[in-house]
Coordinates of C-alpha atoms and ligand atoms in Angstrom, one line a residue:
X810 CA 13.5 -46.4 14.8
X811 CA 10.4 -44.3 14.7
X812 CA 8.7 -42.5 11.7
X813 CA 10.4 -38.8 11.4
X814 CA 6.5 -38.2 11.7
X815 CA 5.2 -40.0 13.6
X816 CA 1.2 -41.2 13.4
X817 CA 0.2 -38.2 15.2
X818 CA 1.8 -36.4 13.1
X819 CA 4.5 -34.5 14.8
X820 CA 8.1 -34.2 14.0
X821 CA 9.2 -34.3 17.2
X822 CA 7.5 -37.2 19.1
X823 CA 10.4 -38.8 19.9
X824 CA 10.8 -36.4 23.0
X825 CA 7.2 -36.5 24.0
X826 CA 5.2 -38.3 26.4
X827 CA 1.7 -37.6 25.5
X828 CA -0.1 -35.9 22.4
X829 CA -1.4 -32.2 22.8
X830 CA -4.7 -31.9 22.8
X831 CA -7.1 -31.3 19.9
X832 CA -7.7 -27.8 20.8
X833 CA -4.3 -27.0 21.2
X834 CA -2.9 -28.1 17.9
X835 CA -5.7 -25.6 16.5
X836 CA -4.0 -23.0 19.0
X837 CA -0.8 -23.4 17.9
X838 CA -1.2 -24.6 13.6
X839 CA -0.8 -22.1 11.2
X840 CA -1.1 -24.3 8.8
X841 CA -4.5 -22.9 7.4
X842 CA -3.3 -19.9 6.9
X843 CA 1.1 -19.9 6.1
X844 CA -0.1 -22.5 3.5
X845 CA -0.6 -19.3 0.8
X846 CA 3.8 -19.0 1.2
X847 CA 3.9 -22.4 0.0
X848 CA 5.3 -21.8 -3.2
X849 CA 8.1 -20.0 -1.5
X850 CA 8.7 -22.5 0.7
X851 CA 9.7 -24.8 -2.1
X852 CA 11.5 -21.8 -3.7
X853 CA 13.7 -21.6 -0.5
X854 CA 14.2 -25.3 -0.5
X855 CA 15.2 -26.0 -3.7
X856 CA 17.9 -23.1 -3.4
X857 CA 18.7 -24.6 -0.2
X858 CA 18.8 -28.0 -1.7
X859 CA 20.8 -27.0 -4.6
X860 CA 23.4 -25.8 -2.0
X861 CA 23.6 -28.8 -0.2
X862 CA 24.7 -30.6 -3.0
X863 CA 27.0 -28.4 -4.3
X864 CA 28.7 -28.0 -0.9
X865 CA 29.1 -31.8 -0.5
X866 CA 26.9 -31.7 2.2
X867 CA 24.0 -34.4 0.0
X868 CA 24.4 -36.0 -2.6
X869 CA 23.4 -35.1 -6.2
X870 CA 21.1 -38.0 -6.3
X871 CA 19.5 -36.6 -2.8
X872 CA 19.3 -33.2 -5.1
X873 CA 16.9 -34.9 -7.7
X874 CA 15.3 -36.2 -5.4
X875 CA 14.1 -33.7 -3.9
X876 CA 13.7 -31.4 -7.3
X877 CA 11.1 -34.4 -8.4
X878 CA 9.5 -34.4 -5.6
X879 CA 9.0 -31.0 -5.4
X880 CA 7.9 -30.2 -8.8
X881 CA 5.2 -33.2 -7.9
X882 CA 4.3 -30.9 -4.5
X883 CA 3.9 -27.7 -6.7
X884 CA 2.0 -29.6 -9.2
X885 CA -0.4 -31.3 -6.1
X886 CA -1.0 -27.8 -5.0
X887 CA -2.0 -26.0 -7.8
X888 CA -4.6 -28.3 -8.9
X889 CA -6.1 -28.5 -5.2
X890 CA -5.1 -31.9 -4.7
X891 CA -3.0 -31.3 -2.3
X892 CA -3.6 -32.5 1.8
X893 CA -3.2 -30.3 4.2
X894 CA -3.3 -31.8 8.3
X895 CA -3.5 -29.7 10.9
X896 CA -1.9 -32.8 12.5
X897 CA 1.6 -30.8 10.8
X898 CA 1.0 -27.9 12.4
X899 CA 2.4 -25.5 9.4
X900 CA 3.2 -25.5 5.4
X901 CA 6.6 -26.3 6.2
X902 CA 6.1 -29.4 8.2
X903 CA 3.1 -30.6 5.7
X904 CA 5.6 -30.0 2.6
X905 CA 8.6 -31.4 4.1
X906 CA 6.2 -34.9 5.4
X907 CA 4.8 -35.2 1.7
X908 CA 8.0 -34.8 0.3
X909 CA 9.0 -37.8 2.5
X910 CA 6.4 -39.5 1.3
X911 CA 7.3 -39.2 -2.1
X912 CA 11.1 -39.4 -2.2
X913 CA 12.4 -40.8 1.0
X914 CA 15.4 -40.4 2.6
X915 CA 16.3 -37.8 0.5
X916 CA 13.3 -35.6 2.1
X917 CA 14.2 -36.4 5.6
X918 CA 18.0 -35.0 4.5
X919 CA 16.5 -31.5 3.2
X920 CA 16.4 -29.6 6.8
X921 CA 20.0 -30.3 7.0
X922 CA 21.7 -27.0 8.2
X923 CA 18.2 -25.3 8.4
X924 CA 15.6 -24.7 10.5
X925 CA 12.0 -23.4 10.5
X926 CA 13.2 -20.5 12.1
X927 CA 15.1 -19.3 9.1
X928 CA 13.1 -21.0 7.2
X929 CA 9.8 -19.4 7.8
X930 CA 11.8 -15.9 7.8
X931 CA 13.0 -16.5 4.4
X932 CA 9.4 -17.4 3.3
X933 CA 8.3 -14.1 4.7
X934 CA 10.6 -12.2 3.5
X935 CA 10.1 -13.9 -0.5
X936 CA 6.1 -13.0 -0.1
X937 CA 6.8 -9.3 1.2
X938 CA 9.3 -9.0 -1.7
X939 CA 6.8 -10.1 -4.2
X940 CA 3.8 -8.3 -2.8
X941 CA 6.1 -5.2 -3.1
X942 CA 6.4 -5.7 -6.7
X943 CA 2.9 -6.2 -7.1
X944 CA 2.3 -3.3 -5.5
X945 CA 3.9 -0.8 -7.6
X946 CA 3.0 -2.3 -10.6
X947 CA -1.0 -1.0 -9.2
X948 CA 0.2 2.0 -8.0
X949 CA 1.7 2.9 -11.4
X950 CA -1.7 2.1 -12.9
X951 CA -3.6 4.5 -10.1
X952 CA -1.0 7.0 -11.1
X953 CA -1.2 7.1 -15.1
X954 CA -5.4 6.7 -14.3
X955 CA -5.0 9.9 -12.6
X956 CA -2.4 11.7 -14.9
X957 CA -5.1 11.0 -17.8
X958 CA -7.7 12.2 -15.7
X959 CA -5.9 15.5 -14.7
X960 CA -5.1 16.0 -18.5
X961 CA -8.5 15.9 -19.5
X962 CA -9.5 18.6 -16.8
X963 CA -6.8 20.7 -16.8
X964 CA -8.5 23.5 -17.5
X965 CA -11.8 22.5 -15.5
X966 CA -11.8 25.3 -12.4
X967 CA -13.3 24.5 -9.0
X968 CA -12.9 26.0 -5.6
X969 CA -9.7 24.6 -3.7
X970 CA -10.6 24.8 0.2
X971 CA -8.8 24.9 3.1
X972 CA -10.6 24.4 6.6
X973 CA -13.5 23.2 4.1
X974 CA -14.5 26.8 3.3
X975 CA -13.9 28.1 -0.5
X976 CA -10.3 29.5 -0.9
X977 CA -9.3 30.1 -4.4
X978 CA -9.7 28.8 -7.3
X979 CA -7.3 25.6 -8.5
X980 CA -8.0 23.6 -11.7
X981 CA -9.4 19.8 -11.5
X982 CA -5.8 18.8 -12.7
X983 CA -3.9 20.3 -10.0
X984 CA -5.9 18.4 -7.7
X985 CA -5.9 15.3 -8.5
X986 CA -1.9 15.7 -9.6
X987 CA -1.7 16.0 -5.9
X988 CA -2.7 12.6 -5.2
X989 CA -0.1 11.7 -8.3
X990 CA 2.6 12.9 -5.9
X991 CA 1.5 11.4 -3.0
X992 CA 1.1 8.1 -4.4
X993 CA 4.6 8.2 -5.7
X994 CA 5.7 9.2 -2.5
X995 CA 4.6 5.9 -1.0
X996 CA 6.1 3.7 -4.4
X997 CA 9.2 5.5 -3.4
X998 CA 8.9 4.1 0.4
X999 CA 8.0 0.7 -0.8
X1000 CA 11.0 0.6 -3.2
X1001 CA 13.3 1.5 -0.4
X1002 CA 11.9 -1.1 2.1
X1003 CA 12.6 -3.4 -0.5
X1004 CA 16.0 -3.6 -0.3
X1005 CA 16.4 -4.3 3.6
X1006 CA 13.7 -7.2 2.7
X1007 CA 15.5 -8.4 0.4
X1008 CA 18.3 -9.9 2.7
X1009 CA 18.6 -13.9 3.2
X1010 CA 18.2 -15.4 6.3
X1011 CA 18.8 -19.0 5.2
X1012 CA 21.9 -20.3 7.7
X1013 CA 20.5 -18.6 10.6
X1014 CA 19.6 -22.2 11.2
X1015 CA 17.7 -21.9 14.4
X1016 CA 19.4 -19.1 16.1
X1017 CA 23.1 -19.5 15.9
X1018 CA 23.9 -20.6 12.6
X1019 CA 25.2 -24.4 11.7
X1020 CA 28.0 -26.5 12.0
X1021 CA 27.6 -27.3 8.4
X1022 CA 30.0 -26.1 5.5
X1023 CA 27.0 -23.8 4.0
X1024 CA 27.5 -21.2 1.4
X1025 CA 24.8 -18.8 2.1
X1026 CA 26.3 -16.1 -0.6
X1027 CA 24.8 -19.3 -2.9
X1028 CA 21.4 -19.5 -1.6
X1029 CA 21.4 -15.7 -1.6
X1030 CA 22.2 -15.5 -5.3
X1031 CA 20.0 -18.2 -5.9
X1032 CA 16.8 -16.7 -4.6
X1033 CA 18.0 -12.7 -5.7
X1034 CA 18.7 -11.4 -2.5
X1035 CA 20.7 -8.8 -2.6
X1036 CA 22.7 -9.7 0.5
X1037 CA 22.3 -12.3 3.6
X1038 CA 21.4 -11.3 7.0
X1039 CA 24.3 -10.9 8.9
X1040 CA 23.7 -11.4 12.5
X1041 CA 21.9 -15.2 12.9
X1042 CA 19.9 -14.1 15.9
X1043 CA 18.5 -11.4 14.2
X1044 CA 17.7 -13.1 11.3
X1045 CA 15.2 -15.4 12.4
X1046 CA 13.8 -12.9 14.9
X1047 CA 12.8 -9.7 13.9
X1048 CA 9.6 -8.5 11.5
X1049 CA 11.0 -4.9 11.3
X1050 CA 10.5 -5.1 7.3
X1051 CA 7.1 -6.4 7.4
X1052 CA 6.4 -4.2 9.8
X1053 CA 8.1 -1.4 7.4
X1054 CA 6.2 -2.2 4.8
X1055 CA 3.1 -2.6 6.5
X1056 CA 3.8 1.0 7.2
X1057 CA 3.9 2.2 3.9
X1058 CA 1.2 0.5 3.3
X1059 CA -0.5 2.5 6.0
X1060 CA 0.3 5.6 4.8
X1061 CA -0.6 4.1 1.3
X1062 CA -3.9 3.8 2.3
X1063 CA -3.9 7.2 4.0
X1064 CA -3.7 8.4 0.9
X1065 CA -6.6 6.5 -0.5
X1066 CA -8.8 7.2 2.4
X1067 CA -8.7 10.9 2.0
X1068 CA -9.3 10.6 -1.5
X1069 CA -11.9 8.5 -1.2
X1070 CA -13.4 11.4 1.3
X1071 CA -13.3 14.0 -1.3
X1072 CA -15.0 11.6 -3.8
X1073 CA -17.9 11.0 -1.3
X1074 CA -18.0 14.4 -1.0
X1075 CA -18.1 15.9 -4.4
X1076 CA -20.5 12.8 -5.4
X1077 CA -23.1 13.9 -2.8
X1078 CA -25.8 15.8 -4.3
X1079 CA -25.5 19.2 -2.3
X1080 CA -22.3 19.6 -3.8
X1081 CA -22.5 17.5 -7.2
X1082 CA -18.9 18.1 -8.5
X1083 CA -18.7 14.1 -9.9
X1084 CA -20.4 11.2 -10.6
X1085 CA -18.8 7.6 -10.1
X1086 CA -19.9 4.9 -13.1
X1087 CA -22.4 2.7 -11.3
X1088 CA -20.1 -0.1 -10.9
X1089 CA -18.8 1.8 -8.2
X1090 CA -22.0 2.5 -6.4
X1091 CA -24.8 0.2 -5.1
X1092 CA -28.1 1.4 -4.6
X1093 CA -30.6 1.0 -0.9
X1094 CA -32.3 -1.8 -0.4
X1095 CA -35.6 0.3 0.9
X1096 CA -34.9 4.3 -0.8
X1097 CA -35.3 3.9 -4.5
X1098 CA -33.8 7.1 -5.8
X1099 CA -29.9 6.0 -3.9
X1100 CA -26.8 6.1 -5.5
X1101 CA -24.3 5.5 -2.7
X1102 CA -20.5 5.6 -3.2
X1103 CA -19.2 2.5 -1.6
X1104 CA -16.2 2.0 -3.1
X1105 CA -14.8 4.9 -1.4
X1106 CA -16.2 4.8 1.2
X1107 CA -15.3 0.9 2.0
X1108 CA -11.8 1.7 1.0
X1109 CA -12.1 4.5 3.9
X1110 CA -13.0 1.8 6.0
X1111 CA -10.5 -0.6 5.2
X1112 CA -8.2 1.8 6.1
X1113 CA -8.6 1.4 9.1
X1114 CA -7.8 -2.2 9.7
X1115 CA -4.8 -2.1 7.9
X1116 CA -3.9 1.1 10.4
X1117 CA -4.9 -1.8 12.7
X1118 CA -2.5 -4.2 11.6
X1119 CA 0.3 -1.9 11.6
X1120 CA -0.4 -1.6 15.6
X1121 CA -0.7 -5.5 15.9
X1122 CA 2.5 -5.9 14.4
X1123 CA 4.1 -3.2 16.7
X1124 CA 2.7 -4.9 19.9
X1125 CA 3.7 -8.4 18.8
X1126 CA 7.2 -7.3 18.3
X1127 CA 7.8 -4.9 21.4
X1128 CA 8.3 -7.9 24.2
X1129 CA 10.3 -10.7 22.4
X1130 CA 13.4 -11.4 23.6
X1131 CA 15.8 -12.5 21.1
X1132 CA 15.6 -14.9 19.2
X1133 CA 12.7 -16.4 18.0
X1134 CA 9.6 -16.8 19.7
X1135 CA 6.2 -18.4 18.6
X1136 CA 4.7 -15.2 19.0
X1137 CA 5.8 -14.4 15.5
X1138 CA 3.6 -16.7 13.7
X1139 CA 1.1 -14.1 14.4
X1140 CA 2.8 -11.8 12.1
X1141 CA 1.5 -13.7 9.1
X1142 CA -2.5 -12.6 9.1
X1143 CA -2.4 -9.1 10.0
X1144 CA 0.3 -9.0 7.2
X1145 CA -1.3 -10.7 4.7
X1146 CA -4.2 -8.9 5.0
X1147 CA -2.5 -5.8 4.4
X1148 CA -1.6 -6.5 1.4
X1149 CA -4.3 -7.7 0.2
X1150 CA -6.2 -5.1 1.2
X1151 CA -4.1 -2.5 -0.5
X1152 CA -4.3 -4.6 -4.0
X1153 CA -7.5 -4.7 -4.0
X1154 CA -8.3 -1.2 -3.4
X1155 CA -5.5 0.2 -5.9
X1156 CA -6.4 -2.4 -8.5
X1157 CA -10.3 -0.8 -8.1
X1158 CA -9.1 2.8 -7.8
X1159 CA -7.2 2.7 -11.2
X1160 CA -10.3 1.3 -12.5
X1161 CA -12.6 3.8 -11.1
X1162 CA -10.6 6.6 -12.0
X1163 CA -11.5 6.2 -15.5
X1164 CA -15.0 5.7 -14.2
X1165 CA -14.9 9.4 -12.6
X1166 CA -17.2 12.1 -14.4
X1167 CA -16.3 15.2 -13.8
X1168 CA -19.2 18.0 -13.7
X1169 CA -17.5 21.7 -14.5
X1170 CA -20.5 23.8 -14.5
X1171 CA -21.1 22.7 -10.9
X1172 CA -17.3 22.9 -9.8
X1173 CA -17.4 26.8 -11.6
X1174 CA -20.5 27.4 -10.0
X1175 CA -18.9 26.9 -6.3
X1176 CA -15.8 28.5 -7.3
X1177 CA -17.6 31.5 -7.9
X1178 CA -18.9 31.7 -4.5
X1179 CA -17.1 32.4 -1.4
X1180 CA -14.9 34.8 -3.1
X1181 CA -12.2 32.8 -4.2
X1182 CA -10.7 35.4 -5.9
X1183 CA -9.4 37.6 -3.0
X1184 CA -6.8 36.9 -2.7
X1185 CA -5.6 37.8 -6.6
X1186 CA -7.2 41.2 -5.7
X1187 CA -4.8 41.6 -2.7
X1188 CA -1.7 40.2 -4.9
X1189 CA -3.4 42.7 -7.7
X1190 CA -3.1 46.2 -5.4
X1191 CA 0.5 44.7 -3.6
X1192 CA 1.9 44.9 -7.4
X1193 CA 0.7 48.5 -7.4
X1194 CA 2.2 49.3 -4.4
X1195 CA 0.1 49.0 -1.6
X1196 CA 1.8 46.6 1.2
X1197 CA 0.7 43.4 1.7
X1198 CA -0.9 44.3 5.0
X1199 CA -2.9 46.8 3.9
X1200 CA -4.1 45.1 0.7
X1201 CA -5.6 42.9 2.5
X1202 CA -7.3 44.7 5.1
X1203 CA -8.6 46.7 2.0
X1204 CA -9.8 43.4 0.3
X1205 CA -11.2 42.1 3.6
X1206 CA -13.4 45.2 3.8
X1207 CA -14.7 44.5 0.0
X1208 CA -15.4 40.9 0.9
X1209 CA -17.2 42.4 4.1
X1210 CA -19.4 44.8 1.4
X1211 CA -20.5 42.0 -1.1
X1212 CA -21.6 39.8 2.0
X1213 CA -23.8 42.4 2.8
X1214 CA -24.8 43.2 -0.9
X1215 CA -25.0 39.8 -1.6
X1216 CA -23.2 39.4 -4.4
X1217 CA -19.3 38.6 -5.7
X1218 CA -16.7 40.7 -5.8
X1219 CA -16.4 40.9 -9.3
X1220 CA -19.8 42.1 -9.9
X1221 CA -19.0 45.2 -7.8
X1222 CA -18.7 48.8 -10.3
X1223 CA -15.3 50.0 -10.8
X1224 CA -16.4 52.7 -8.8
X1225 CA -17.9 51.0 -5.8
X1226 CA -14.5 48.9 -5.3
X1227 CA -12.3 52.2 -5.7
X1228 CA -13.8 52.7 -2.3
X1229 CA -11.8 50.5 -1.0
X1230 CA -8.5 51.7 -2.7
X1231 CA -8.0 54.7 -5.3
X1232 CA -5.3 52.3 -7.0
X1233 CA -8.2 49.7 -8.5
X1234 CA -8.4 50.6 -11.9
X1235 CA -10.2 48.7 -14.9
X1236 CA -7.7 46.1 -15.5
X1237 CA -8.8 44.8 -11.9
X1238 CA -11.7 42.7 -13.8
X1239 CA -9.0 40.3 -15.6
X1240 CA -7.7 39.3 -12.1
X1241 CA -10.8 39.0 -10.2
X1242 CA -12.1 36.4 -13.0
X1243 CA -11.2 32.2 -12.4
X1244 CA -9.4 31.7 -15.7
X1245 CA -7.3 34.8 -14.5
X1246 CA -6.7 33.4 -11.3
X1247 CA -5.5 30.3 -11.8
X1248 CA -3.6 31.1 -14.9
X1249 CA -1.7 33.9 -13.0
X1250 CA -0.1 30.9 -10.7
X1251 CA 2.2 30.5 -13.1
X1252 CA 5.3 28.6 -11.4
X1253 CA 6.6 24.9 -10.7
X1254 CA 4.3 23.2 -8.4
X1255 CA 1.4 26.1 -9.1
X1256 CA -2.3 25.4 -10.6
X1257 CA -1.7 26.9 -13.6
X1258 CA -3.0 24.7 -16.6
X1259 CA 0.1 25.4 -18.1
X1260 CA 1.8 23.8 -15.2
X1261 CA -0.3 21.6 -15.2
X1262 CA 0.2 20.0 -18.3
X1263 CA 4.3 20.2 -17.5
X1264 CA 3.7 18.3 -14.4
X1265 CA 1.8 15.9 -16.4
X1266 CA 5.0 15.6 -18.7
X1267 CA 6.9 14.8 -16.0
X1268 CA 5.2 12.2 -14.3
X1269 CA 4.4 10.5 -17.9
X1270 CA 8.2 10.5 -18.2
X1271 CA 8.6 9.2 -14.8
X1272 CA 6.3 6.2 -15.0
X1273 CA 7.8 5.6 -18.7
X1274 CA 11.3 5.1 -17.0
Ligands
LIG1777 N1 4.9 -21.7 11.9 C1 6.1 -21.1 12.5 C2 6.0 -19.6 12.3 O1 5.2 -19.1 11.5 C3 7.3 -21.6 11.8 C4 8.5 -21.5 12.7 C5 8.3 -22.4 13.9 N2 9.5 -22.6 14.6 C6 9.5 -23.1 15.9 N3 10.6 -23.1 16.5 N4 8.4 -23.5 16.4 O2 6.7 -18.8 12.9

């Protein structure tokens, strides 16, 4: 009889004549980097384990077994004591030989009714479900960092753009409530791909399912899946929910990357609406007076791997024919950087929200340039009973008089805006100031501080729940 592993290593050298070469083990192992699902893999083992025995299919001494030597693995691991050979090719294979090591026969009986396939699937799918978790607990931080910030400012005014030219006047709060919503839109998606994640693959076996007297409902129940997978082939061969979730992330980071745009921008000194604590900046190596905002701006950057990953994951998918293919051992990188890359950057965001400074003079300073306030005048002479139309041909024409005057539309005499229409009287002043402006957008959804501070209310509540 020869060693299950044989001294080369490999589990299946019984059918071999010759050894692969050195540089073609490092081709194909994984092992370097699927060892960070270890403690899933032993999650997924001792549920299948447990299953075993209570289906008859090992014995209950075979079960303790292979709970000692497990809990001897995990222990081995997390003190760094563990070996890892490239030699076994992947965390499964080095977990399963040490459990041999340590236990015997009882370890060679643990793939019964399994293999990698599933395995490695159920691993995946145990690591996605846990980085989703962790993942809205940071986006929950971003958001309440973000609510406090929008309830400190909101009454701060500053210019709201579109096209990147002034356009009316919003308040600080409304603005960054926006990224509030945004950033629950994408816990929302994450909580939904949870639940197609969150499916058991276990008894796929390698493609076909087993022979075996399994009870996956068990192993399901055991690991809290909410269901098993119910086709085997599909099971063990598509990475649509990673490459769901690696979506959301995408779009997660979308989110991130356009705020971090806005906070480059207001930080930069021609415009000067912010400041970022300096543990958020770092300074240049040769211009002394640099403050440079590369938090932001990395996270911009990182963006666009994880955009990349999404595509990688696409691509590696699009050609497989059923079932599973090696190819899919690539899925683990691109996905794990993802989500690293998206803790990391929420974890620092909700941090450097609180670290956000907000400079109103400057922000009221822009607002009242550019004639932000137009608008209000146009709404102003429509709710006198000029058509819309005509309003704001009238308004355009003012706007066209303090361009050439140089100054803002509120600083034009009663009597000089008259010109433009006989139904401006004195109360026009209240609407052509900010506080006017914004406070006159008085609805659900509107920058109104008012509003403001409801939507506040409900997003508190929200997060509370
Ligand atoms: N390391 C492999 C992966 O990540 C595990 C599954 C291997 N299965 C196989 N039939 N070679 O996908």
């Amino acid at each position: 009889m020869t060693d299950q592993f044989s001294k080369k290593g490999e589990a299946w050298s019984a059918r071999f004549s010759e050894p692969v070469s050195d540089l073609v083990k490092r081709y194909t192992a994984s092992v370097f980097f699927d060892k960070r699902l270890a403690m899933f893999d032993i999650q997924g083992s001792l549920a299948h384990a447990d299953m075993l025995a209570a289906q008859g299919i090992i014995s209950a001494q075979d079960l303790a077994d292979i709970e000692r030597g497990m809990a001897q693995i995990r222990a081995e691991i997390e003190a760094g004591q563990f070996e890892w050979l490239l030699d076994l090719e992947d965390v499964h294979l080095n977990i399963e030989k040490r459990l041999t090591e340590l236990v015997g026969d009882a370890g060679k009986r643990l793939h019964t009714g399994r293999s990698r396939n599933d395995q490695v699937a159920t691993d995946i799918r145990l690591y996605v479900r846990a980085a989703i978790d962790d993942i809205l607990v940071q986006l929950k931080a971003l958001r309440s960092a973000l609510v406090d910030l929008a309830e400190r400012h909101a009454d701060t005014i500053l210019p709201g753009f579109t096209h990147l030219q002034v356009a009316q006047p919003i308040t600080f709060g409304h603005h960054m409530l926006a990224y509030v919503e945004m950033f629950g839109r994408d816990a929302e998606r994450l909580l939904d791909a949870r639940r197609r994640v969150n499916r058991l693959p276990l008894g796929a076996a390698a493609l076909a399912g087993t022979t075996f007297p399994i009870d996956r409902e068990r192993v399901a129940r055991t690991l809290g899946f909410e269901d098993v997978c119910h086709n085997s082939l599909d099971a063990v061969s598509d990475r649509d929910f990673a490459i769901e979730v690696t979506a959301a992330c995408s779009l997660l980071m979308m989110h991130v990357s356009r705020m971090s745009e806005e906070l480059i921008l207001w930080m930069s000194p021609r415009v000067g609406f912010i400041d970022i604590a300096d543990r958020f900046c770092t300074g240049s190596s040769i211009m002394p007076q640099k403050k440079n905002p590369d938090v932001p701006e990395l996270a911009r950057g990182k963006t666009g791997r994880v955009f990349g990953h999404l595509t990688g994951l696409l691509t590696l998918m699009k050609g497989q024919p059923l079932a599973y293919n090696k190819d899919n051992q690539e899925d683990k990188e691109p996905l794990f950087d993802t989500i690293d890359t998206v803790i990391d950057t929420l974890r620092i965001f909700a941090d450097m929200a609180t670290g956000i400074s907000v400079k109103p003079a400057a922000m009221r300073a822009a607002a009242l340039q550019g004639y932000a306030t137009a608008t209000d005048l146009a709404d102003y002479l429509v709710k006198k009973g000029l058509p819309f139309r005509d309003a704001h041909e009238a308004v355009a024409r003012a706007v066209r008089a303090c361009d050439s005057a140089g100054c803002d539309l509120a600083e034009l005499p009663l009597e000089r805006l008259r010109e433009f229409s006989d139904l401006i009287g004195e109360d026009v002043y209240a609407v052509l100031t900010l506080e006017g402006s914004v406070a006159a957008r008085d609805h659900v959804g509107g920058t109104a501080p008012n509003q403001v501070r409801a939507a506040i209310a409900r997003v508190r509540a929200q997060l509370a729940g």
